[in-house]
Tab-separated table of C-alpha atoms in Angstrom:
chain	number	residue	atom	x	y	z
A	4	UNK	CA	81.231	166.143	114.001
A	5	UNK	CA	83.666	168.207	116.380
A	6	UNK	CA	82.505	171.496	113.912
A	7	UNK	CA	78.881	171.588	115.213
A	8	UNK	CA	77.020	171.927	118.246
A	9	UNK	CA	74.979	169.387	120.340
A	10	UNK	CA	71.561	170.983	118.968
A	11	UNK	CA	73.258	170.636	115.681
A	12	UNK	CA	74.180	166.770	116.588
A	13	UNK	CA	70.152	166.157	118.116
A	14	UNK	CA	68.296	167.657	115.036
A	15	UNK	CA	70.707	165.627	112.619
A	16	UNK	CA	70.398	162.197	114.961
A	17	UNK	CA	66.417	162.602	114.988
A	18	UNK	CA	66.030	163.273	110.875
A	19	UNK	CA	68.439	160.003	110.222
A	20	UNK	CA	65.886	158.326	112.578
A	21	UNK	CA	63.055	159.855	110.926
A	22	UNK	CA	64.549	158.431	107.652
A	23	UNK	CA	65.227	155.110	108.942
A	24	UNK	CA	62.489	154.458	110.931
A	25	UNK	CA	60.190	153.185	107.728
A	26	UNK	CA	62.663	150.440	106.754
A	27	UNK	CA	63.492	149.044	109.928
A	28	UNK	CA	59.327	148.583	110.471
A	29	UNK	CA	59.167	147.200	107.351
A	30	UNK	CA	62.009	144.493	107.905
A	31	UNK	CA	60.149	143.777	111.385
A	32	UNK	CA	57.070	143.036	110.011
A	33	UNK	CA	58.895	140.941	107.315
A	34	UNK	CA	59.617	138.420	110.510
A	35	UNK	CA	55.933	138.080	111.262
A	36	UNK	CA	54.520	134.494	111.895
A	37	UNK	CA	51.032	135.317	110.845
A	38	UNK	CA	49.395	135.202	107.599
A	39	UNK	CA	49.015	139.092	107.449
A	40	UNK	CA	51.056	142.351	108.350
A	41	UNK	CA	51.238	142.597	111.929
A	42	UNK	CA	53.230	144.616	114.823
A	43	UNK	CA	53.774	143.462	117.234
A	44	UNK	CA	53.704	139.641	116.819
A	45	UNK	CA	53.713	136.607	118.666
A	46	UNK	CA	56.435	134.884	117.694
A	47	UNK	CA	58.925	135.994	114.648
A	48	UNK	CA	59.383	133.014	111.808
A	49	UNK	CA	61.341	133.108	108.350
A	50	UNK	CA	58.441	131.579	106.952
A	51	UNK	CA	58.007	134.969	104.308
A	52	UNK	CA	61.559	134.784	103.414
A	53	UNK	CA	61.218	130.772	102.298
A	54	UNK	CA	57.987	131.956	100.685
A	55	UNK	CA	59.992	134.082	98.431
A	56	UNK	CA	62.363	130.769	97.054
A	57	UNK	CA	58.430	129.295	96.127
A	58	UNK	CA	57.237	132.156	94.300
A	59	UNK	CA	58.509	131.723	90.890
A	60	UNK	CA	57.285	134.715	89.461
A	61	UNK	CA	59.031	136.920	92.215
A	62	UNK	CA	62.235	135.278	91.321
A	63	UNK	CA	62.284	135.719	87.477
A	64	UNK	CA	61.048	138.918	87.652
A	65	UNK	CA	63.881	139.611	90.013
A	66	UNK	CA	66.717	138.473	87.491
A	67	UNK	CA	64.660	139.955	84.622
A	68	UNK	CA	65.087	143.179	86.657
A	69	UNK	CA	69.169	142.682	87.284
A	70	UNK	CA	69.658	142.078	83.440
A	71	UNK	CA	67.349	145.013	82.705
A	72	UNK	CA	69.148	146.864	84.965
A	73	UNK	CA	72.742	146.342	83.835
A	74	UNK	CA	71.665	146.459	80.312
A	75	UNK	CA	69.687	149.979	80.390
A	76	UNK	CA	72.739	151.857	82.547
A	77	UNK	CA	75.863	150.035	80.428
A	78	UNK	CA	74.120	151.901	77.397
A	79	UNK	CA	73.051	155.077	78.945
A	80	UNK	CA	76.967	155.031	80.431
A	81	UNK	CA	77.946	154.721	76.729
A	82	UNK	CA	75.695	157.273	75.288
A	83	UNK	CA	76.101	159.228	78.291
A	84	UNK	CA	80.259	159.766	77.814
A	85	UNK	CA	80.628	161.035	74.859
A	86	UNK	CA	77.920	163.559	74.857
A	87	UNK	CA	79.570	164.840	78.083
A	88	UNK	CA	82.636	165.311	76.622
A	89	UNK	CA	81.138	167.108	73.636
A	90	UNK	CA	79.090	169.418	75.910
A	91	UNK	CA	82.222	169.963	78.500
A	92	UNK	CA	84.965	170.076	75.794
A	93	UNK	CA	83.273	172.451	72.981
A	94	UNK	CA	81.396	175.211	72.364
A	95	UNK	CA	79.026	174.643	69.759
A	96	UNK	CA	75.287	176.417	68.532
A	97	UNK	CA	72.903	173.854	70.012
A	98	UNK	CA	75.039	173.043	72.744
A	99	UNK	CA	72.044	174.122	75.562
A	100	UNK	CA	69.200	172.601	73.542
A	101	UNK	CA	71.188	169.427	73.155
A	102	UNK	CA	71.684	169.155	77.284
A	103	UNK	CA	68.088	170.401	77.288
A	104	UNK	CA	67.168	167.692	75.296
A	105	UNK	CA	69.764	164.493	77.096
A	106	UNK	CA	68.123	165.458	80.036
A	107	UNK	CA	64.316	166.240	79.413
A	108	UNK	CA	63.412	162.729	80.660
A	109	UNK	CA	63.870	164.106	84.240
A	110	UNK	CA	60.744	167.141	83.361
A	111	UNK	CA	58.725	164.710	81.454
A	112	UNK	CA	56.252	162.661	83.497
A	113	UNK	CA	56.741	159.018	83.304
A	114	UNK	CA	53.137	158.007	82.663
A	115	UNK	CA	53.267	160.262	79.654
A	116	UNK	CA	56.549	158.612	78.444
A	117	UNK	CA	54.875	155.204	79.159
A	118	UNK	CA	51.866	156.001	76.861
A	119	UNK	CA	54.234	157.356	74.193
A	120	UNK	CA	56.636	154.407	74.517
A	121	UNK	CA	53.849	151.889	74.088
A	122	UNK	CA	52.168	153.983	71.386
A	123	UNK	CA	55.439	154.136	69.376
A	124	UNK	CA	56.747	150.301	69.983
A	125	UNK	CA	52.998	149.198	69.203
A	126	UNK	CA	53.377	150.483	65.948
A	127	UNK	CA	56.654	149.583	65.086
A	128	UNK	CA	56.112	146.248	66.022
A	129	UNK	CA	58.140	145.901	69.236
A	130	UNK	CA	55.568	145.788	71.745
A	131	UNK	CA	56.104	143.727	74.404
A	132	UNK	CA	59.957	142.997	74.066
A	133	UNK	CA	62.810	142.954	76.248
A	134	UNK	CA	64.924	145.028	73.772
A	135	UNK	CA	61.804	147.953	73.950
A	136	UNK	CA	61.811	147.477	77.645
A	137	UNK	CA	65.514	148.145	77.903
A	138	UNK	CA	65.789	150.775	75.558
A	139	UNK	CA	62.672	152.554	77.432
A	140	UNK	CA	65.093	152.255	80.459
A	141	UNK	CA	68.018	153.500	78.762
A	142	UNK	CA	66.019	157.056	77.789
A	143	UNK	CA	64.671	157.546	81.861
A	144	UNK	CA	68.063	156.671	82.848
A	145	UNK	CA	70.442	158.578	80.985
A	146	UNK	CA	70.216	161.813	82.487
A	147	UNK	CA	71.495	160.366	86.109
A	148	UNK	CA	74.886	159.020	84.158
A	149	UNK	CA	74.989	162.200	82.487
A	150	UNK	CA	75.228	164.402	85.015
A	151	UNK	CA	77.423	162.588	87.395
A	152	UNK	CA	79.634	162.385	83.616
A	153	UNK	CA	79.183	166.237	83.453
A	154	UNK	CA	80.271	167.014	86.487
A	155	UNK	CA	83.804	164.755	86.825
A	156	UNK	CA	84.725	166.467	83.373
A	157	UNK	CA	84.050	169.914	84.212
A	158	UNK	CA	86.146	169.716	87.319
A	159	UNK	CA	88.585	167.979	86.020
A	160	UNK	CA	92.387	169.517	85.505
A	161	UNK	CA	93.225	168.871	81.742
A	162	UNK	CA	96.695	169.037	82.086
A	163	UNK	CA	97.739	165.405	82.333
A	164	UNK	CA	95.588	165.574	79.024
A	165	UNK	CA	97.512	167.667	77.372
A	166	UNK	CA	100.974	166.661	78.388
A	167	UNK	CA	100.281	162.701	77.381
A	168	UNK	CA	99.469	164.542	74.083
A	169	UNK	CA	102.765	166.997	73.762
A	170	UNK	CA	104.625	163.690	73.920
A	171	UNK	CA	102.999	162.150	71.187
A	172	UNK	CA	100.086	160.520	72.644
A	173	UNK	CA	96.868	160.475	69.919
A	174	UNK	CA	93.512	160.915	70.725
A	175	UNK	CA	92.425	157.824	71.412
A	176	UNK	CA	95.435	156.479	73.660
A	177	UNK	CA	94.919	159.841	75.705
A	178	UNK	CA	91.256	159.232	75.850
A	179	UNK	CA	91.559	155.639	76.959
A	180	UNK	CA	94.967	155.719	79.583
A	181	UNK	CA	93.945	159.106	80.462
A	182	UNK	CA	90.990	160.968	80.108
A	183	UNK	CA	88.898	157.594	80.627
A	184	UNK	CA	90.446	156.432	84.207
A	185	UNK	CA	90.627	160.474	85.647
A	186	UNK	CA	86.900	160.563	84.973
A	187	UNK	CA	85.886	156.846	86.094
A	188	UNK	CA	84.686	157.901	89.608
A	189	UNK	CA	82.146	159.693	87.786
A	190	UNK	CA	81.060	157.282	84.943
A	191	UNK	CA	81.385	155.064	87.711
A	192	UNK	CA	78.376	156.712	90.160
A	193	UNK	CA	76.307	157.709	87.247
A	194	UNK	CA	76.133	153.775	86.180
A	195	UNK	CA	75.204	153.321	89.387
A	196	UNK	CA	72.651	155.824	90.300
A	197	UNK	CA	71.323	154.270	86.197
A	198	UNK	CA	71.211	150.826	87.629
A	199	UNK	CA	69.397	151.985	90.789
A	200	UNK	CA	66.770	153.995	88.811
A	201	UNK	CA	66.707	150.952	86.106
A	202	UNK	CA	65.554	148.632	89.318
A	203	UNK	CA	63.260	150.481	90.634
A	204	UNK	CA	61.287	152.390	87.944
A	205	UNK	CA	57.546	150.725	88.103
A	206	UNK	CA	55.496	153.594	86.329
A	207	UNK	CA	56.595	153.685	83.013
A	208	UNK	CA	57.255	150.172	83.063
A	209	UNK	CA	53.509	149.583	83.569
A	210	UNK	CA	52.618	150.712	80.276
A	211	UNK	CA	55.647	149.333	78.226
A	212	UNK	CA	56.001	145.702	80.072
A	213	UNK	CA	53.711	142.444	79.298
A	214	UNK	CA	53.177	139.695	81.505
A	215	UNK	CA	56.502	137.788	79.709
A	216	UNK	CA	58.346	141.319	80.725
A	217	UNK	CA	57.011	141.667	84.370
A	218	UNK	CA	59.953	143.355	86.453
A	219	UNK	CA	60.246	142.879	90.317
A	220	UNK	CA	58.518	146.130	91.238
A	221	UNK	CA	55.203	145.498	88.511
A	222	UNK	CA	55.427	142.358	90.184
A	223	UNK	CA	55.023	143.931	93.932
A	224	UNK	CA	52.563	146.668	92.487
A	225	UNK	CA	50.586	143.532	91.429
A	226	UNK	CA	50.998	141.517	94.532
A	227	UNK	CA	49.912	144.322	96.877
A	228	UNK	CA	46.782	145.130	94.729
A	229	UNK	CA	45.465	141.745	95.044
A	230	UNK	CA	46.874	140.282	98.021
A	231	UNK	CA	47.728	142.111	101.450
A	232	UNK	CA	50.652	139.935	102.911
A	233	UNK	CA	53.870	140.052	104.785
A	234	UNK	CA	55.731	138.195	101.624
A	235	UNK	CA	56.278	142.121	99.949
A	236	UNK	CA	57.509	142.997	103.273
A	237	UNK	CA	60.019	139.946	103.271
A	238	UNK	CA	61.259	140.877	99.326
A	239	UNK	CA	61.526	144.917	100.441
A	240	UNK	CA	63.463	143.498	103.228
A	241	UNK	CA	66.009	141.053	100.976
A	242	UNK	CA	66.202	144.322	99.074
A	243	UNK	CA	67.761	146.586	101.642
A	244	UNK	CA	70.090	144.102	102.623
A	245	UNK	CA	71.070	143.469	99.524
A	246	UNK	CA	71.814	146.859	99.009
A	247	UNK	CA	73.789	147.649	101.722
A	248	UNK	CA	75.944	144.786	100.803
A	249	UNK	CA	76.462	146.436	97.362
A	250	UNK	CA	77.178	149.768	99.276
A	251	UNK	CA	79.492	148.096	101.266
A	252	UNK	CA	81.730	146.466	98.249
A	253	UNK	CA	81.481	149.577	96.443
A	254	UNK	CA	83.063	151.342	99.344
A	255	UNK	CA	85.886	148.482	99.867
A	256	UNK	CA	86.463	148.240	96.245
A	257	UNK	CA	86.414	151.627	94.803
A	258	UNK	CA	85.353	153.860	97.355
A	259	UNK	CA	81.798	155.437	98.122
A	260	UNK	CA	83.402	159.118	98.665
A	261	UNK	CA	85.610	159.126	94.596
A	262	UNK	CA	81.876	157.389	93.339
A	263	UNK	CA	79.585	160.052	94.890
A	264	UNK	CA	81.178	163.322	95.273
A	265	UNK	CA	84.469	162.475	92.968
A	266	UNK	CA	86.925	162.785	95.449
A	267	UNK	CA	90.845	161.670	94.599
């Protein structure tokens, strides 16, 4: 702060406001007492908040959403490792078109990976699933635990590495007591930002989900085309709080700065 100037200090106070601004409207209209969005209101009410406890298919679609979530970013995490390590660690021919290839699903379009994802589960039978749904998730999230991966292993000093190994560590004790806990910061943030991405991808999951499969945002993206109401206010709103609360444990626990940026 003390590094830059007050014009420096204004333009950076108005963009965070700029950036704000949308959510807090959206968590004041989520108050509203009246049957549609409004702002101002009369009076403010929790009446859209209750309303979410006696909409059934908001809630399971919410904890189908969680599982999906934790299930599609624990295997991209696990794919995601060792194919850092291969691509950090060795020099191999293919090495570019394999990274190329981990991380296409960031160039490709989700719409067209939704049409190919339904075309290829309707044929093998899978359509419709949880497991297709969660693999489908796995593929769209796996470059975001990738690169976060990438980057705590390239910058990483490999010297504790090889000294556990002079004294007779093997591979697999180095990689686990070592290797594994230097680079967790990084696994870490990318199983995060795979979780996040998990949550909140609607697009793809369009194509690929059925009504047994309905995630929370297909569930809003239905809502708001049929009904205009403060109750997807109220769940946006449940959302962000619920968020920063996660934000906030992450930082107490293991610490927002080693997560995001990798610092020791």
């Amino acid at each position: 702060m003390g590094k830059n100037g007050w014009l420096a200090l204004l333009y950076h106070t108005f963009f965070v406001i700029f950036i704000v601004a949308p959510l807090i409207v959206v968590a004041l209209v989520s108050f509203t007492d009246k049957d549609y969005i409004s702002l101002p209101f009369d009076g403010a009410s929790f009446r859209w908040f209750v309303a979410i406890l006696n909409t059934p298919d908001i809630i399971d679609a919410f904890w189908l959403s969680i599982w999906l979530g934790l299930g599609s970013a624990t295997i991209a995490s696990a794919l995601a490792l060792p194919g850092a390590i291969a691509i950090a660690r060795h020099r191999f021919r293919g090495r570019e078109t394999l990274t190329a290839f981990l991380m296409s699903p960031l160039m490709i379009p989700h719409i067209v990976m939704g049409v190919a994802f339904l075309r290829f589960f309707s044929l093998a039978g899978w359509s419709g699933s949880f497991t297709a749904l969660m693999l489908t998730h796995a593929v769209i999230v796996l470059p975001y635990s990738l690169r976060l991966t990438l980057a705590a292993l390239i910058g990483m000093d490999r010297d504790a590495e090889m000294a556990a190994m002079s004294l007779g560590a093997s591979r697999l004790t180095t990689f686990r007591r070592v290797l594994l806990p230097l680079i967790m910061p990084g696994v870490a943030g990318g199983w995060m930002l795979a979780f996040i991405q998990s949550f909140d991808e609607v697009t793809m999951t369009i194509f690929v989900a059925t009504p047994g499969t309905t995630t929370l945002p297909v569930a809003i993206y239905h809502r708001i085309s049929q009904i205009t109401d403060p109750l997807v206010a109220s769940i946006s709103t449940v959302l962000i709080v619920g968020t920063l609360i996660l934000m906030v444990l992450l930082d107490r626990v293991v610490g927002l700065d080693r997560v995001l940026i990798g610092k020791k």
